[in-house]
């Protein structure tokens, strides 16, 4: 008879207790109104406050460190971590790459989310965009065109273009999420062997997006950003179909 793959109840209970302890530590940070960079109580103080042993506490602290909730500076103590989306990016990159070995669903969903963010928010960004910001976007497009003419990849200029599009919104969370999705998008792009593609055509598409933004044509800008992701979506479908 095959061995059951069911997780033993005791192990499941231990995992549930650790998750509950992690939630308790985060609640403690909130209740004490600690901010990024503020020191946490010592391990001894946390053990006493939460009613748990030091070893159990350390397991939860390591998980919270990996999640970017806190940072442990050896010799100095524990601190509330600054905003850090590295763990989120790493997890999404792994899920996206893993899905490419199966049906590609999560990779496509990641593209969908980035597409929805950009096409959905471009109108709001156009409303508050200054002439100076518009000039910076055009400079990024011009850089892409110059590199495309020389047959050189323009990954950094491309990333800058998309970041500058939404800089007028002054939304730190959006900026961080855009950076995360750019990292994920780039890794998936490499994974599927998309290469540089038609550099000139890609630069032309970015010029069209810029022109729509400069003309304050919000519906057209949104439509062009939607179409911008059709290529990678088609390539993902081809890869998982092989």
Coordinates of C-alpha atoms in Angstrom, one line a residue:
X1 CA 0.0 0.0 0.0
X2 CA 1.3 3.4 -0.9
X3 CA 2.4 5.7 2.0
X4 CA 0.0 8.4 2.7
X5 CA 1.1 12.0 1.9
X6 CA -1.2 13.5 4.5
X7 CA 0.7 15.8 6.9
X8 CA 0.6 14.4 10.4
X9 CA -1.8 16.3 12.7
X10 CA 1.0 17.2 15.2
X11 CA 3.1 18.8 12.4
X12 CA 0.1 20.7 11.1
X13 CA -0.7 22.0 14.6
X14 CA 3.0 23.1 15.1
X15 CA 2.8 25.0 11.8
X16 CA -0.4 26.6 12.8
X17 CA 1.1 27.7 16.2
X18 CA 4.1 29.2 14.5
X19 CA 1.8 31.2 12.1
X20 CA -0.2 32.4 15.1
X21 CA 3.0 33.5 16.8
X22 CA 4.2 35.4 13.8
X23 CA 0.8 37.2 13.7
X24 CA 1.2 38.0 17.4
X25 CA 4.7 39.5 16.8
X26 CA 3.3 41.7 14.0
X27 CA 0.4 42.7 16.3
X28 CA 2.9 43.7 19.0
X29 CA 4.7 45.9 16.5
X30 CA 1.5 47.6 15.5
X31 CA 0.2 48.0 19.1
X32 CA 3.4 49.6 20.2
X33 CA 3.3 51.9 17.1
X34 CA 6.8 51.0 16.0
X35 CA 7.9 52.3 12.7
X36 CA 10.5 51.2 10.1
X37 CA 13.9 51.3 11.7
X38 CA 12.6 51.2 15.3
X39 CA 14.1 48.5 17.6
X40 CA 12.1 45.6 18.7
X41 CA 12.1 44.3 22.3
X42 CA 14.9 41.7 23.0
X43 CA 14.3 38.0 22.6
X44 CA 13.9 37.7 26.4
X45 CA 11.3 40.4 26.5
X46 CA 9.4 39.0 23.5
X47 CA 9.5 35.5 25.0
X48 CA 8.0 36.9 28.2
X49 CA 5.5 39.1 26.6
X50 CA 4.2 36.4 24.2
X51 CA 4.5 33.5 26.6
X52 CA 6.7 31.3 24.3
X53 CA 10.1 29.6 24.5
X54 CA 13.2 31.2 22.9
X55 CA 13.6 28.4 20.3
X56 CA 10.0 28.7 19.2
X57 CA 10.3 32.5 19.1
X58 CA 13.5 32.3 17.0
X59 CA 11.8 30.1 14.3
X60 CA 9.1 32.7 13.9
X61 CA 11.6 35.6 13.9
X62 CA 13.5 34.0 11.0
X63 CA 10.3 33.6 9.0
X64 CA 9.4 37.3 9.6
X65 CA 12.9 38.3 8.6
X66 CA 12.5 36.3 5.3
X67 CA 9.2 38.1 4.7
X68 CA 10.8 41.5 5.1
X69 CA 8.8 42.4 8.3
X70 CA 11.9 42.8 10.5
X71 CA 15.6 42.7 10.2
X72 CA 18.1 41.1 12.5
X73 CA 21.4 43.0 12.9
X74 CA 23.7 40.6 14.8
X75 CA 25.3 42.4 17.7
X76 CA 22.7 45.2 17.6
X77 CA 19.3 43.6 17.9
X78 CA 16.1 43.4 15.9
X79 CA 14.4 46.2 14.0
X80 CA 11.3 46.9 12.1
X81 CA 12.4 46.5 8.4
X82 CA 12.0 49.3 5.9
X83 CA 9.7 48.7 2.9
X84 CA 11.2 45.8 1.0
X85 CA 9.5 43.8 -1.7
X86 CA 12.4 41.5 -2.5
X87 CA 10.6 38.5 -0.9
X88 CA 7.5 39.2 -2.9
X89 CA 9.5 39.5 -6.1
X90 CA 11.4 36.3 -5.5
X91 CA 8.2 34.4 -4.8
X92 CA 6.4 35.7 -7.8
X93 CA 9.4 35.0 -10.1
X94 CA 9.6 31.4 -8.8
X95 CA 5.8 30.8 -9.3
X96 CA 5.9 32.3 -12.8
X97 CA 8.9 30.3 -13.9
X98 CA 7.5 27.1 -12.3
X99 CA 4.2 27.6 -14.2
X100 CA 6.1 27.8 -17.5
X101 CA 6.9 24.1 -17.0
X102 CA 3.1 23.3 -16.9
X103 CA 0.2 25.3 -18.3
X104 CA 1.8 28.8 -17.8
X105 CA -1.3 30.0 -15.9
X106 CA 0.6 32.0 -13.2
X107 CA 3.0 33.5 -15.7
X108 CA 0.0 34.8 -17.8
X109 CA -1.7 36.0 -14.6
X110 CA 1.4 38.0 -13.7
X111 CA 1.4 39.6 -17.1
X112 CA -2.3 40.3 -16.7
X113 CA -1.8 42.1 -13.4
X114 CA 1.0 44.3 -14.7
X115 CA -1.1 45.1 -17.8
X116 CA -4.1 46.0 -15.7
X117 CA -2.0 48.3 -13.4
X118 CA -0.5 50.2 -16.3
X119 CA -3.5 50.5 -18.6
X120 CA -5.8 51.2 -15.7
X121 CA -3.8 54.0 -14.1
X122 CA -2.4 55.8 -17.1
X123 CA -5.4 58.1 -17.3
X124 CA -4.9 59.3 -13.7
X125 CA -1.2 59.8 -14.4
X126 CA -1.9 61.9 -17.5
X127 CA -4.2 64.2 -15.4
X128 CA -1.4 65.3 -13.2
X129 CA 1.6 65.0 -15.5
X130 CA 3.8 68.1 -15.8
X131 CA 5.7 69.2 -18.9
X132 CA 9.0 68.4 -17.2
X133 CA 7.9 64.8 -16.5
X134 CA 6.6 64.5 -20.1
X135 CA 10.0 65.6 -21.3
X136 CA 11.7 62.9 -19.2
X137 CA 9.5 60.2 -20.7
X138 CA 10.3 61.4 -24.2
X139 CA 14.0 61.3 -23.4
X140 CA 13.6 57.6 -22.4
X141 CA 11.9 56.9 -25.7
X142 CA 14.6 58.7 -27.6
X143 CA 17.2 56.6 -25.9
X144 CA 15.3 53.4 -26.8
X145 CA 15.2 54.5 -30.4
X146 CA 18.9 55.3 -30.5
X147 CA 19.8 51.9 -29.1
X148 CA 17.3 50.1 -31.4
X149 CA 18.9 51.7 -34.4
X150 CA 22.3 50.3 -33.3
X151 CA 20.7 46.9 -32.6
X152 CA 21.4 47.2 -28.9
X153 CA 19.1 46.1 -26.2
X154 CA 17.4 48.8 -24.2
X155 CA 16.1 47.0 -21.1
X156 CA 17.1 49.8 -18.7
X157 CA 15.6 52.6 -20.8
X158 CA 12.4 50.5 -21.2
X159 CA 12.1 50.1 -17.4
X160 CA 12.7 53.8 -16.9
X161 CA 10.0 54.6 -19.5
X162 CA 7.4 52.6 -17.6
X163 CA 8.5 54.0 -14.2
X164 CA 8.3 57.6 -15.5
X165 CA 4.8 57.1 -16.9
X166 CA 3.5 56.7 -13.3
X167 CA 5.9 58.9 -11.4
X168 CA 3.3 61.8 -11.4
X169 CA 1.0 59.7 -9.2
X170 CA 3.6 60.0 -6.3
X171 CA 2.5 56.6 -5.0
X172 CA 5.4 54.7 -3.3
X173 CA 3.5 51.5 -3.1
X174 CA 2.7 51.6 -6.8
X175 CA 6.3 52.3 -7.6
X176 CA 7.5 49.4 -5.5
X177 CA 4.9 47.1 -7.2
X178 CA 6.0 48.3 -10.6
X179 CA 9.6 47.4 -9.8
X180 CA 8.5 44.0 -8.5
X181 CA 6.5 43.3 -11.7
X182 CA 9.3 44.5 -13.9
X183 CA 11.7 42.1 -12.2
X184 CA 9.2 39.3 -12.6
X185 CA 8.5 40.3 -16.2
X186 CA 12.1 40.4 -17.2
X187 CA 12.9 37.0 -15.6
X188 CA 9.9 35.4 -17.4
X189 CA 11.0 37.1 -20.7
X190 CA 14.5 35.4 -20.3
X191 CA 12.9 32.1 -19.3
X192 CA 10.8 31.8 -22.4
X193 CA 13.7 32.7 -24.6
X194 CA 12.0 35.8 -26.1
X195 CA 15.4 37.5 -26.6
X196 CA 15.4 41.2 -27.7
X197 CA 12.7 40.7 -30.4
X198 CA 12.2 43.4 -32.9
X199 CA 13.9 46.3 -31.2
X200 CA 12.8 48.9 -33.7
X201 CA 9.1 47.8 -33.6
X202 CA 9.3 47.9 -29.7
X203 CA 10.7 51.4 -29.8
X204 CA 8.0 52.5 -32.2
X205 CA 5.3 51.1 -29.8
X206 CA 6.8 53.2 -27.0
X207 CA 6.9 56.3 -29.2
X208 CA 3.2 55.7 -29.9
X209 CA 2.4 55.4 -26.2
X210 CA 4.3 58.6 -25.5
X211 CA 2.5 60.5 -28.3
X212 CA -0.9 59.4 -26.8
X213 CA 0.2 60.5 -23.4
X214 CA 1.5 63.9 -24.7
X215 CA -1.8 64.4 -26.5
X216 CA -3.7 63.6 -23.3
X217 CA -5.6 60.9 -25.2
X218 CA -6.3 58.7 -22.3
X219 CA -8.3 56.0 -24.1
X220 CA -5.6 55.6 -26.8
X221 CA -2.8 55.5 -24.2
X222 CA -4.7 52.8 -22.3
X223 CA -5.4 50.8 -25.4
X224 CA -1.7 50.9 -26.5
X225 CA -0.5 49.8 -23.1
X226 CA -2.9 46.9 -23.3
X227 CA -1.5 45.9 -26.8
X228 CA 2.0 46.3 -25.5
X229 CA 1.7 43.0 -23.6
X230 CA 0.3 40.9 -26.4
X231 CA 3.7 39.7 -27.6
X232 CA 4.9 38.2 -24.3
X233 CA 1.4 36.7 -23.7
X234 CA 1.6 35.0 -27.1
X235 CA 5.1 33.8 -26.5
X236 CA 4.1 32.2 -23.2
X237 CA 1.3 30.4 -24.9
X238 CA 3.7 29.1 -27.5
X239 CA 6.2 27.9 -24.9
X240 CA 3.7 25.9 -22.8
X241 CA 2.1 24.4 -25.9
X242 CA 5.4 22.8 -27.0

